[in-house]
PDB file of C-alpha atoms in Angstrom:
ATOM      1  CA  UNK A   1      21.798  28.223 116.905  1.00 89.00           C
ATOM      2  CA  UNK A   2      22.703  25.400 119.548  1.00 94.00           C
ATOM      3  CA  UNK A   3      26.506  25.087 120.222  1.00 96.00           C
ATOM      4  CA  UNK A   4      26.823  20.922 120.946  1.00 97.00           C
ATOM      5  CA  UNK A   5      30.483  19.998 122.426  1.00 97.00           C
ATOM      6  CA  UNK A   6      31.252  16.476 122.145  1.00 97.00           C
ATOM      7  CA  UNK A   7      33.890  15.194 124.495  1.00 97.00           C
ATOM      8  CA  UNK A   8      36.725  13.313 123.404  1.00 95.00           C
ATOM      9  CA  UNK A   9      38.117  11.721 126.797  1.00 94.00           C
ATOM     10  CA  UNK A  10      41.553   9.860 127.614  1.00 92.00           C
ATOM     11  CA  UNK A  11      41.580   6.376 126.671  1.00 90.00           C
ATOM     12  CA  UNK A  12      39.419   4.273 124.809  1.00 89.00           C
ATOM     13  CA  UNK A  13      36.664   6.443 123.680  1.00 88.00           C
ATOM     14  CA  UNK A  14      33.695   4.848 121.757  1.00 89.00           C
ATOM     15  CA  UNK A  15      34.094   5.786 117.915  1.00 88.00           C
ATOM     16  CA  UNK A  16      30.467   4.614 117.315  1.00 88.00           C
ATOM     17  CA  UNK A  17      29.456   7.223 119.777  1.00 91.00           C
ATOM     18  CA  UNK A  18      31.589  10.217 118.644  1.00 93.00           C
ATOM     19  CA  UNK A  19      31.190   9.596 114.848  1.00 92.00           C
ATOM     20  CA  UNK A  20      27.186   8.841 115.156  1.00 92.00           C
ATOM     21  CA  UNK A  21      26.577  12.168 117.431  1.00 94.00           C
ATOM     22  CA  UNK A  22      28.540  14.249 115.340  1.00 94.00           C
ATOM     23  CA  UNK A  23      26.868  12.767 112.449  1.00 93.00           C
ATOM     24  CA  UNK A  24      23.780  12.814 113.271  1.00 93.00           C
ATOM     25  CA  UNK A  25      23.744  16.810 114.329  1.00 95.00           C
ATOM     26  CA  UNK A  26      25.103  18.278 111.146  1.00 94.00           C
ATOM     27  CA  UNK A  27      22.934  15.877 108.909  1.00 91.00           C
ATOM     28  CA  UNK A  28      20.150  17.649 110.959  1.00 92.00           C
ATOM     29  CA  UNK A  29      21.700  20.740 109.965  1.00 92.00           C
ATOM     30  CA  UNK A  30      21.938  19.659 106.016  1.00 92.00           C
ATOM     31  CA  UNK A  31      18.404  18.812 106.279  1.00 89.00           C
ATOM     32  CA  UNK A  32      17.476  22.056 107.614  1.00 89.00           C
ATOM     33  CA  UNK A  33      19.432  23.658 104.441  1.00 91.00           C
ATOM     34  CA  UNK A  34      17.907  21.706 102.134  1.00 88.00           C
ATOM     35  CA  UNK A  35      14.285  22.453 103.142  1.00 85.00           C
ATOM     36  CA  UNK A  36      15.784  26.311 103.303  1.00 90.00           C
ATOM     37  CA  UNK A  37      16.098  27.295 106.869  1.00 88.00           C
ATOM     38  CA  UNK A  38      18.979  27.897 108.920  1.00 91.00           C
ATOM     39  CA  UNK A  39      21.197  25.489 110.320  1.00 93.00           C
ATOM     40  CA  UNK A  40      20.533  24.810 114.266  1.00 93.00           C
ATOM     41  CA  UNK A  41      23.886  23.031 115.222  1.00 95.00           C
ATOM     42  CA  UNK A  42      27.553  24.313 115.359  1.00 96.00           C
ATOM     43  CA  UNK A  43      29.355  20.729 116.648  1.00 96.00           C
ATOM     44  CA  UNK A  44      32.766  20.592 117.731  1.00 96.00           C
ATOM     45  CA  UNK A  45      34.932  17.831 119.212  1.00 96.00           C
ATOM     46  CA  UNK A  46      36.219  19.088 122.555  1.00 97.00           C
ATOM     47  CA  UNK A  47      39.540  17.592 124.417  1.00 96.00           C
ATOM     48  CA  UNK A  48      41.841  18.707 127.173  1.00 95.00           C
ATOM     49  CA  UNK A  49      44.109  19.158 124.411  1.00 94.00           C
ATOM     50  CA  UNK A  50      44.483  18.915 120.607  1.00 92.00           C
ATOM     51  CA  UNK A  51      47.242  15.806 120.371  1.00 90.00           C
ATOM     52  CA  UNK A  52      45.574  12.814 118.720  1.00 83.00           C
ATOM     53  CA  UNK A  53      44.371  10.029 120.910  1.00 83.00           C
ATOM     54  CA  UNK A  54      44.464   6.340 119.947  1.00 73.00           C
ATOM     55  CA  UNK A  55      41.011   4.566 120.352  1.00 78.00           C
ATOM     56  CA  UNK A  56      40.731   0.383 120.088  1.00 70.00           C
ATOM     57  CA  UNK A  57      44.802   0.483 119.571  1.00 71.00           C
ATOM     58  CA  UNK A  58      43.945   1.461 115.902  1.00 78.00           C
ATOM     59  CA  UNK A  59      41.955   4.707 115.411  1.00 84.00           C
ATOM     60  CA  UNK A  60      43.114   8.377 115.843  1.00 88.00           C
ATOM     61  CA  UNK A  61      40.709  10.921 116.876  1.00 90.00           C
ATOM     62  CA  UNK A  62      41.745  14.460 116.918  1.00 92.00           C
ATOM     63  CA  UNK A  63      39.690  17.463 118.691  1.00 95.00           C
ATOM     64  CA  UNK A  64      38.913  20.434 116.907  1.00 93.00           C
ATOM     65  CA  UNK A  65      39.044  22.573 120.116  1.00 96.00           C
ATOM     66  CA  UNK A  66      39.601  22.466 123.870  1.00 97.00           C
ATOM     67  CA  UNK A  67      38.132  23.155 127.244  1.00 97.00           C
ATOM     68  CA  UNK A  68      40.289  25.825 127.440  1.00 96.00           C
ATOM     69  CA  UNK A  69      38.624  27.349 124.634  1.00 96.00           C
ATOM     70  CA  UNK A  70      35.298  26.796 125.377  1.00 97.00           C
ATOM     71  CA  UNK A  71      34.103  28.923 127.785  1.00 94.00           C
ATOM     72  CA  UNK A  72      30.250  28.547 126.996  1.00 96.00           C
ATOM     73  CA  UNK A  73      28.393  26.039 125.195  1.00 97.00           C
ATOM     74  CA  UNK A  74      25.025  24.699 125.306  1.00 97.00           C
ATOM     75  CA  UNK A  75      25.453  21.035 125.510  1.00 97.00           C
ATOM     76  CA  UNK A  76      27.717  18.781 126.297  1.00 98.00           C
ATOM     77  CA  UNK A  77      28.005  15.140 125.241  1.00 97.00           C
ATOM     78  CA  UNK A  78      29.839  12.706 127.119  1.00 97.00           C
ATOM     79  CA  UNK A  79      30.660   9.472 124.890  1.00 95.00           C
ATOM     80  CA  UNK A  80      31.048   5.994 126.478  1.00 93.00           C
ATOM     81  CA  UNK A  81      35.098   5.304 127.688  1.00 92.00           C
ATOM     82  CA  UNK A  82      35.714   1.574 127.379  1.00 90.00           C
ATOM     83  CA  UNK A  83      37.805  -0.264 130.321  1.00 90.00           C
ATOM     84  CA  UNK A  84      38.503   0.279 133.786  1.00 93.00           C
ATOM     85  CA  UNK A  85      35.590   2.635 135.054  1.00 94.00           C
ATOM     86  CA  UNK A  86      37.704   4.076 138.036  1.00 95.00           C
ATOM     87  CA  UNK A  87      40.732   4.424 135.766  1.00 95.00           C
ATOM     88  CA  UNK A  88      38.729   6.014 133.061  1.00 94.00           C
ATOM     89  CA  UNK A  89      37.599   8.718 135.190  1.00 96.00           C
ATOM     90  CA  UNK A  90      40.626   9.403 136.790  1.00 95.00           C
ATOM     91  CA  UNK A  91      42.599   9.618 133.042  1.00 94.00           C
ATOM     92  CA  UNK A  92      39.567  12.174 132.346  1.00 96.00           C
ATOM     93  CA  UNK A  93      39.477  13.812 136.127  1.00 96.00           C
ATOM     94  CA  UNK A  94      40.744  17.396 134.005  1.00 96.00           C
ATOM     95  CA  UNK A  95      36.954  17.595 132.158  1.00 97.00           C
ATOM     96  CA  UNK A  96      34.925  17.385 135.575  1.00 97.00           C
ATOM     97  CA  UNK A  97      35.407  20.933 136.765  1.00 98.00           C
ATOM     98  CA  UNK A  98      34.884  22.457 133.094  1.00 98.00           C
ATOM     99  CA  UNK A  99      31.697  20.105 133.055  1.00 98.00           C
ATOM    100  CA  UNK A 100      30.107  21.371 136.551  1.00 97.00           C
ATOM    101  CA  UNK A 101      31.398  25.214 135.626  1.00 97.00           C
ATOM    102  CA  UNK A 102      30.015  24.926 132.044  1.00 97.00           C
ATOM    103  CA  UNK A 103      26.736  23.649 133.770  1.00 97.00           C
ATOM    104  CA  UNK A 104      26.462  26.031 136.272  1.00 97.00           C
ATOM    105  CA  UNK A 105      26.624  28.821 133.385  1.00 96.00           C
ATOM    106  CA  UNK A 106      23.699  27.312 131.781  1.00 96.00           C
ATOM    107  CA  UNK A 107      24.938  24.156 129.421  1.00 97.00           C
ATOM    108  CA  UNK A 108      22.854  21.001 129.536  1.00 97.00           C
ATOM    109  CA  UNK A 109      24.889  17.645 129.880  1.00 98.00           C
ATOM    110  CA  UNK A 110      24.338  14.241 128.414  1.00 97.00           C
ATOM    111  CA  UNK A 111      25.886  10.885 128.859  1.00 96.00           C
ATOM    112  CA  UNK A 112      25.957   8.398 126.504  1.00 95.00           C
ATOM    113  CA  UNK A 113      25.926   4.710 127.740  1.00 93.00           C
ATOM    114  CA  UNK A 114      28.650   4.266 130.017  1.00 94.00           C
ATOM    115  CA  UNK A 115      29.495   7.844 129.754  1.00 95.00           C
ATOM    116  CA  UNK A 116      27.207   8.108 132.672  1.00 96.00           C
ATOM    117  CA  UNK A 117      30.450   7.062 134.946  1.00 97.00           C
ATOM    118  CA  UNK A 118      32.023  10.658 134.384  1.00 97.00           C
ATOM    119  CA  UNK A 119      28.633  12.328 134.294  1.00 97.00           C
ATOM    120  CA  UNK A 120      28.161  10.902 137.896  1.00 97.00           C
ATOM    121  CA  UNK A 121      31.920  11.760 139.033  1.00 97.00           C
ATOM    122  CA  UNK A 122      30.835  15.535 138.576  1.00 97.00           C
ATOM    123  CA  UNK A 123      27.962  14.988 141.771  1.00 97.00           C
ATOM    124  CA  UNK A 124      25.272  16.592 139.267  1.00 97.00           C
ATOM    125  CA  UNK A 125      23.457  13.267 139.059  1.00 97.00           C
ATOM    126  CA  UNK A 126      23.303  13.256 142.553  1.00 97.00           C
ATOM    127  CA  UNK A 127      19.163  12.209 143.592  1.00 95.00           C
ATOM    128  CA  UNK A 128      18.729  11.809 139.944  1.00 93.00           C
ATOM    129  CA  UNK A 129      17.612   9.235 137.573  1.00 93.00           C
ATOM    130  CA  UNK A 130      20.079   7.665 135.411  1.00 95.00           C
ATOM    131  CA  UNK A 131      20.519   5.138 132.780  1.00 92.00           C
ATOM    132  CA  UNK A 132      23.528   3.154 131.486  1.00 93.00           C
ATOM    133  CA  UNK A 133      24.672   0.251 129.936  1.00 91.00           C
ATOM    134  CA  UNK A 134      22.966  -3.207 131.877  1.00 86.00           C
ATOM    135  CA  UNK A 135      26.156  -4.860 132.003  1.00 88.00           C
ATOM    136  CA  UNK A 136      28.081  -2.180 133.965  1.00 91.00           C
ATOM    137  CA  UNK A 137      24.941  -1.575 136.582  1.00 89.00           C
ATOM    138  CA  UNK A 138      26.351  -3.424 139.559  1.00 88.00           C
ATOM    139  CA  UNK A 139      29.927  -1.486 139.416  1.00 92.00           C
ATOM    140  CA  UNK A 140      27.954   1.774 139.088  1.00 94.00           C
ATOM    141  CA  UNK A 141      25.882   1.317 141.971  1.00 92.00           C
ATOM    142  CA  UNK A 142      28.985   0.678 143.953  1.00 91.00           C
ATOM    143  CA  UNK A 143      30.674   3.519 143.155  1.00 95.00           C
ATOM    144  CA  UNK A 144      27.578   6.214 142.973  1.00 97.00           C
ATOM    145  CA  UNK A 145      25.035   5.158 145.462  1.00 94.00           C
ATOM    146  CA  UNK A 146      23.432   8.450 145.945  1.00 96.00           C
ATOM    147  CA  UNK A 147      22.445   8.156 142.038  1.00 96.00           C
ATOM    148  CA  UNK A 148      19.315   6.710 141.102  1.00 93.00           C
ATOM    149  CA  UNK A 149      20.248   4.157 138.750  1.00 92.00           C
ATOM    150  CA  UNK A 150      16.991   2.875 136.447  1.00 89.00           C
ATOM    151  CA  UNK A 151      18.244  -0.021 134.923  1.00 80.00           C
ATOM    152  CA  UNK A 152      15.602  -0.549 132.141  1.00 76.00           C
ATOM    153  CA  UNK A 153      15.325   3.105 130.807  1.00 82.00           C
ATOM    154  CA  UNK A 154      17.059   4.190 127.772  1.00 85.00           C
ATOM    155  CA  UNK A 155      16.449   7.540 128.105  1.00 88.00           C
ATOM    156  CA  UNK A 156      16.671   9.969 130.828  1.00 92.00           C
ATOM    157  CA  UNK A 157      15.710  13.587 131.136  1.00 91.00           C
ATOM    158  CA  UNK A 158      16.374  15.413 134.468  1.00 90.00           C
ATOM    159  CA  UNK A 159      16.475  18.886 134.861  1.00 88.00           C
ATOM    160  CA  UNK A 160      19.158  19.101 131.497  1.00 93.00           C
ATOM    161  CA  UNK A 161      21.027  16.209 132.625  1.00 96.00           C
ATOM    162  CA  UNK A 162      20.433  13.473 129.850  1.00 95.00           C
ATOM    163  CA  UNK A 163      21.647   9.733 130.022  1.00 95.00           C
ATOM    164  CA  UNK A 164      21.248   6.778 127.417  1.00 92.00           C
ATOM    165  CA  UNK A 165      21.167   3.234 127.958  1.00 86.00           C
ATOM    166  CA  UNK A 166      24.050   1.223 126.578  1.00 78.00           C
ATOM    167  CA  UNK A 167      25.326   1.011 123.119  1.00 70.00           C
ATOM    168  CA  UNK A 168      23.605   2.108 120.302  1.00 79.00           C
ATOM    169  CA  UNK A 169      20.739   3.431 122.243  1.00 81.00           C
ATOM    170  CA  UNK A 170      22.425   6.601 122.343  1.00 86.00           C
ATOM    171  CA  UNK A 171      21.284   7.197 119.017  1.00 89.00           C
ATOM    172  CA  UNK A 172      17.886   7.184 120.829  1.00 88.00           C
ATOM    173  CA  UNK A 173      19.298   9.577 122.858  1.00 91.00           C
ATOM    174  CA  UNK A 174      20.321  11.805 120.073  1.00 91.00           C
ATOM    175  CA  UNK A 175      17.148  11.378 118.388  1.00 89.00           C
ATOM    176  CA  UNK A 176      15.593  13.106 121.453  1.00 90.00           C
ATOM    177  CA  UNK A 177      17.704  15.782 121.821  1.00 93.00           C
ATOM    178  CA  UNK A 178      17.266  16.251 118.028  1.00 91.00           C
ATOM    179  CA  UNK A 179      13.789  16.414 118.795  1.00 89.00           C
ATOM    180  CA  UNK A 180      13.898  18.964 121.664  1.00 90.00           C
ATOM    181  CA  UNK A 181      16.088  21.454 119.796  1.00 91.00           C
ATOM    182  CA  UNK A 182      14.881  21.023 116.048  1.00 89.00           C
ATOM    183  CA  UNK A 183      11.709  19.573 116.770  1.00 88.00           C
ATOM    184  CA  UNK A 184       9.636  16.316 115.607  1.00 85.00           C
ATOM    185  CA  UNK A 185       9.658  16.724 112.251  1.00 87.00           C
ATOM    186  CA  UNK A 186      13.137  16.849 112.365  1.00 89.00           C
ATOM    187  CA  UNK A 187      13.262  13.938 114.530  1.00 87.00           C
ATOM    188  CA  UNK A 188      11.095  11.575 112.731  1.00 88.00           C
ATOM    189  CA  UNK A 189      13.269  12.837 109.167  1.00 88.00           C
ATOM    190  CA  UNK A 190      16.461  11.738 111.386  1.00 87.00           C
ATOM    191  CA  UNK A 191      15.382   8.446 112.399  1.00 87.00           C
ATOM    192  CA  UNK A 192      14.332   7.744 108.736  1.00 87.00           C
ATOM    193  CA  UNK A 193      17.936   8.795 107.669  1.00 84.00           C
ATOM    194  CA  UNK A 194      19.423   6.375 110.546  1.00 84.00           C
ATOM    195  CA  UNK A 195      16.869   4.082 110.164  1.00 81.00           C
ATOM    196  CA  UNK A 196      16.349   4.164 114.092  1.00 83.00           C
ATOM    197  CA  UNK A 197      13.615   2.905 116.044  1.00 79.00           C
ATOM    198  CA  UNK A 198      12.225   6.145 117.460  1.00 74.00           C
ATOM    199  CA  UNK A 199       9.434   4.562 119.341  1.00 68.00           C
ATOM    200  CA  UNK A 200      12.341   2.093 121.482  1.00 65.00           C
ATOM    201  CA  UNK A 201      12.077   3.457 124.820  1.00 65.00           C
ATOM    202  CA  UNK A 202      13.112   0.194 127.065  1.00 66.00           C
ATOM    203  CA  UNK A 203      16.271  -1.455 127.038  1.00 66.00           C
ATOM    204  CA  UNK A 204      15.081  -4.432 129.153  1.00 63.00           C
ATOM    205  CA  UNK A 205      14.821  -6.853 125.865  1.00 66.00           C
ATOM    206  CA  UNK A 206      18.247  -6.796 125.502  1.00 63.00           C
ATOM    207  CA  UNK A 207      19.270  -7.275 129.555  1.00 64.00           C
ATOM    208  CA  UNK A 208      20.578 -10.612 130.078  1.00 65.00           C
ATOM    209  CA  UNK A 209      20.272 -11.427 133.873  1.00 78.00           C
ATOM    210  CA  UNK A 210      22.895 -13.307 135.838  1.00 77.00           C
ATOM    211  CA  UNK A 211      21.859 -12.634 138.719  1.00 77.00           C
ATOM    212  CA  UNK A 212      23.743  -9.368 140.571  1.00 79.00           C
ATOM    213  CA  UNK A 213      26.770 -11.705 142.892  1.00 83.00           C
ATOM    214  CA  UNK A 214      29.395  -8.710 143.421  1.00 78.00           C
ATOM    215  CA  UNK A 215      28.738  -8.453 147.139  1.00 85.00           C
ATOM    216  CA  UNK A 216      30.270 -10.084 150.363  1.00 86.00           C
ATOM    217  CA  UNK A 217      27.242 -12.050 152.018  1.00 92.00           C
ATOM    218  CA  UNK A 218      28.226 -15.415 151.461  1.00 93.00           C
ATOM    219  CA  UNK A 219      24.356 -16.579 152.811  1.00 95.00           C
ATOM    220  CA  UNK A 220      22.867 -14.687 150.360  1.00 94.00           C
ATOM    221  CA  UNK A 221      25.045 -16.336 147.756  1.00 93.00           C
ATOM    222  CA  UNK A 222      24.241 -19.500 148.883  1.00 93.00           C
ATOM    223  CA  UNK A 223      20.469 -18.584 148.338  1.00 95.00           C
ATOM    224  CA  UNK A 224      21.071 -17.434 144.854  1.00 94.00           C
ATOM    225  CA  UNK A 225      22.498 -20.368 143.913  1.00 92.00           C
ATOM    226  CA  UNK A 226      19.713 -22.196 145.847  1.00 93.00           C
ATOM    227  CA  UNK A 227      17.286 -20.556 143.637  1.00 94.00           C
ATOM    228  CA  UNK A 228      18.619 -20.682 140.199  1.00 91.00           C
ATOM    229  CA  UNK A 229      19.052 -24.527 140.536  1.00 91.00           C
ATOM    230  CA  UNK A 230      15.507 -24.936 141.624  1.00 93.00           C
ATOM    231  CA  UNK A 231      13.779 -21.892 139.684  1.00 92.00           C
ATOM    232  CA  UNK A 232      10.870 -24.679 138.259  1.00 92.00           C
ATOM    233  CA  UNK A 233      10.319 -25.690 141.620  1.00 91.00           C
ATOM    234  CA  UNK A 234       7.904 -23.494 144.020  1.00 90.00           C
ATOM    235  CA  UNK A 235      10.110 -21.644 146.277  1.00 92.00           C
ATOM    236  CA  UNK A 236       8.623 -19.447 149.259  1.00 94.00           C
ATOM    237  CA  UNK A 237      10.471 -16.345 150.829  1.00 95.00           C
ATOM    238  CA  UNK A 238       9.867 -18.489 154.248  1.00 95.00           C
ATOM    239  CA  UNK A 239      12.000 -21.657 153.070  1.00 94.00           C
ATOM    240  CA  UNK A 240      15.035 -19.547 152.003  1.00 96.00           C
ATOM    241  CA  UNK A 241      15.093 -18.113 155.323  1.00 95.00           C
ATOM    242  CA  UNK A 242      15.320 -20.824 157.083  1.00 94.00           C
ATOM    243  CA  UNK A 243      18.309 -22.111 154.925  1.00 93.00           C
ATOM    244  CA  UNK A 244      20.310 -19.489 156.287  1.00 94.00           C
ATOM    245  CA  UNK A 245      18.673 -19.665 159.903  1.00 94.00           C
ATOM    246  CA  UNK A 246      17.405 -15.904 160.377  1.00 94.00           C
ATOM    247  CA  UNK A 247      14.071 -14.516 160.470  1.00 95.00           C
ATOM    248  CA  UNK A 248      12.334 -13.549 157.268  1.00 95.00           C
ATOM    249  CA  UNK A 249      12.514  -9.966 157.749  1.00 95.00           C
ATOM    250  CA  UNK A 250      16.338 -10.250 158.048  1.00 96.00           C
ATOM    251  CA  UNK A 251      16.529 -12.289 155.319  1.00 95.00           C
ATOM    252  CA  UNK A 252      14.411 -10.033 153.321  1.00 95.00           C
ATOM    253  CA  UNK A 253      16.419  -7.255 154.663  1.00 95.00           C
ATOM    254  CA  UNK A 254      19.783  -8.992 153.596  1.00 95.00           C
ATOM    255  CA  UNK A 255      18.908 -10.211 150.508  1.00 95.00           C
ATOM    256  CA  UNK A 256      17.349  -6.783 148.954  1.00 92.00           C
ATOM    257  CA  UNK A 257      20.951  -4.830 150.200  1.00 90.00           C
ATOM    258  CA  UNK A 258      22.805  -7.364 148.462  1.00 90.00           C
ATOM    259  CA  UNK A 259      21.316  -8.003 145.117  1.00 89.00           C
ATOM    260  CA  UNK A 260      18.888  -4.668 145.257  1.00 86.00           C
ATOM    261  CA  UNK A 261      15.991  -7.044 144.155  1.00 89.00           C
ATOM    262  CA  UNK A 262      13.792  -8.167 146.642  1.00 94.00           C
ATOM    263  CA  UNK A 263      13.460 -12.302 146.971  1.00 95.00           C
ATOM    264  CA  UNK A 264      10.502 -12.420 144.851  1.00 94.00           C
ATOM    265  CA  UNK A 265      11.724 -10.271 141.989  1.00 93.00           C
ATOM    266  CA  UNK A 266      14.695 -12.132 141.828  1.00 93.00           C
ATOM    267  CA  UNK A 267      13.001 -15.116 141.652  1.00 95.00           C
ATOM    268  CA  UNK A 268      10.703 -13.958 138.792  1.00 95.00           C
ATOM    269  CA  UNK A 269      13.968 -12.533 137.098  1.00 91.00           C
ATOM    270  CA  UNK A 270      15.882 -16.038 137.136  1.00 93.00           C
ATOM    271  CA  UNK A 271      12.440 -17.707 135.812  1.00 94.00           C
ATOM    272  CA  UNK A 272      12.121 -15.052 132.940  1.00 94.00           C
ATOM    273  CA  UNK A 273      15.928 -15.643 132.240  1.00 90.00           C
ATOM    274  CA  UNK A 274      15.141 -19.069 131.650  1.00 92.00           C
ATOM    275  CA  UNK A 275      12.263 -18.959 129.316  1.00 93.00           C
ATOM    276  CA  UNK A 276      14.107 -16.235 127.619  1.00 90.00           C
ATOM    277  CA  UNK A 277      16.496 -18.773 126.583  1.00 89.00           C
ATOM    278  CA  UNK A 278      14.136 -21.367 125.325  1.00 90.00           C
ATOM    279  CA  UNK A 279      12.207 -18.653 123.519  1.00 89.00           C
ATOM    280  CA  UNK A 280      15.373 -18.125 121.862  1.00 86.00           C
ATOM    281  CA  UNK A 281      16.974 -21.744 121.101  1.00 83.00           C
ATOM    282  CA  UNK A 282      13.901 -23.753 120.011  1.00 78.00           C
ATOM    283  CA  UNK A 283       9.999 -23.746 118.686  1.00 81.00           C
ATOM    284  CA  UNK A 284       8.305 -24.886 121.948  1.00 89.00           C
ATOM    285  CA  UNK A 285       4.866 -22.905 123.147  1.00 92.00           C
ATOM    286  CA  UNK A 286       4.195 -20.458 125.354  1.00 93.00           C
ATOM    287  CA  UNK A 287       2.417 -22.673 127.491  1.00 94.00           C
ATOM    288  CA  UNK A 288       5.343 -25.456 127.592  1.00 94.00           C
ATOM    289  CA  UNK A 289       7.953 -22.824 128.806  1.00 94.00           C
ATOM    290  CA  UNK A 290       5.692 -21.273 131.253  1.00 95.00           C
ATOM    291  CA  UNK A 291       5.204 -24.849 132.925  1.00 94.00           C
ATOM    292  CA  UNK A 292       9.055 -25.558 132.737  1.00 94.00           C
ATOM    293  CA  UNK A 293       9.989 -22.298 134.238  1.00 94.00           C
ATOM    294  CA  UNK A 294       7.523 -22.774 137.143  1.00 94.00           C
ATOM    295  CA  UNK A 295       4.716 -20.903 136.461  1.00 94.00           C
ATOM    296  CA  UNK A 296       0.977 -22.426 136.131  1.00 93.00           C
ATOM    297  CA  UNK A 297      -1.249 -19.501 135.588  1.00 94.00           C
ATOM    298  CA  UNK A 298      -0.757 -17.829 131.913  1.00 94.00           C
ATOM    299  CA  UNK A 299      -1.973 -14.409 132.435  1.00 95.00           C
ATOM    300  CA  UNK A 300       0.281 -14.423 135.337  1.00 94.00           C
ATOM    301  CA  UNK A 301       3.324 -15.627 133.680  1.00 95.00           C
ATOM    302  CA  UNK A 302       2.454 -13.014 130.838  1.00 95.00           C
ATOM    303  CA  UNK A 303       2.245 -10.241 133.435  1.00 95.00           C
ATOM    304  CA  UNK A 304       5.736 -10.988 134.918  1.00 95.00           C
ATOM    305  CA  UNK A 305       7.352 -11.516 131.465  1.00 94.00           C
ATOM    306  CA  UNK A 306       6.318  -8.448 130.334  1.00 93.00           C
ATOM    307  CA  UNK A 307       7.420  -6.357 133.794  1.00 91.00           C
ATOM    308  CA  UNK A 308      11.038  -7.860 132.946  1.00 90.00           C
ATOM    309  CA  UNK A 309      11.344  -7.807 129.075  1.00 89.00           C
ATOM    310  CA  UNK A 310       8.686  -4.776 128.141  1.00 87.00           C
ATOM    311  CA  UNK A 311       7.445  -7.571 125.778  1.00 89.00           C
ATOM    312  CA  UNK A 312       4.823 -10.117 126.034  1.00 94.00           C
ATOM    313  CA  UNK A 313       6.156 -13.941 125.503  1.00 94.00           C
ATOM    314  CA  UNK A 314       4.693 -13.966 121.629  1.00 92.00           C
ATOM    315  CA  UNK A 315       6.420 -10.376 120.848  1.00 91.00           C
ATOM    316  CA  UNK A 316       9.696 -11.913 122.344  1.00 89.00           C
ATOM    317  CA  UNK A 317       9.397 -15.448 120.760  1.00 89.00           C
ATOM    318  CA  UNK A 318       8.934 -13.806 117.399  1.00 87.00           C
ATOM    319  CA  UNK A 319      11.398 -10.867 117.781  1.00 83.00           C
ATOM    320  CA  UNK A 320      14.207 -13.606 119.197  1.00 80.00           C
ATOM    321  CA  UNK A 321      13.268 -16.987 117.806  1.00 78.00           C
ATOM    322  CA  UNK A 322      15.926 -18.650 115.622  1.00 62.00           C
ATOM    323  CA  UNK A 323      15.031 -18.030 112.113  1.00 52.00           C
ATOM    324  CA  UNK A 324      14.647 -20.456 109.696  1.00 46.00           C
ATOM    325  CA  UNK A 325      15.778 -19.986 106.301  1.00 40.00           C
ATOM    326  CA  UNK A 326      14.679 -21.601 103.066  1.00 45.00           C
TER     327      UNK A 326
END
């Protein structure tokens, strides 16, 4: 029997994370019982106290046990807590020593979406891969520079530490954990019951690239704005470095430090974001959009598009193009 401890944090906890996670493990038990097998999970909502928390100003969540009562568990699951990240960590600092203690005693730990901020604050993710919601990546990197944040991944598994991408991709991590503990057959059954795409492994198609501008390098900001206004044109690194009167080497170093992208990667992401919007809003062909965003080589365009979105241009167009209802 695996003991699952789902945290009920202070603050605006994600009800979807809490409810879906609890239901997926309990329904796995139900399916096992129907198959004549023993249940595998005992699942509890764990808080620092048993008083109700108010989520989103509307819903009450009541833990059924506390960290003082849970001295051993197999898996701790940290849901997302919405709002200011630093404040969320501060409100939930009582969980930190408990998580570290139980992890040292053999417990595995999983974070869902921006629950990664609480997990990272324990220090356990230092030097490890981590996923979180793509909207939170800039802030996460600032707060936890020692963690290797992987923007596009939906799931990471690092020595018993698990993280998931944003929002409902937490369901994919739940499936992953069910498969790990209860086997592939149970994971497939769960995916069918909850109608979750079990094969989804990237949040790249959902990322809206807005440029990493939460830095203080004014010269690099000017270059970013120039790229975004002139992405249809051929832009060279030498041309951009000349605009701020520094050497190419210095420019590339400053650009990577400020944006976490190389100059070429940034230009590519701006072009592909523009292409995505064109696919979403109209019926232009792949080649028409390719030329509009400044590419001349179909093969090169496809390769870069797939690298950024994890889908081919045609796949993206078919999935996100405006539907025509008859």
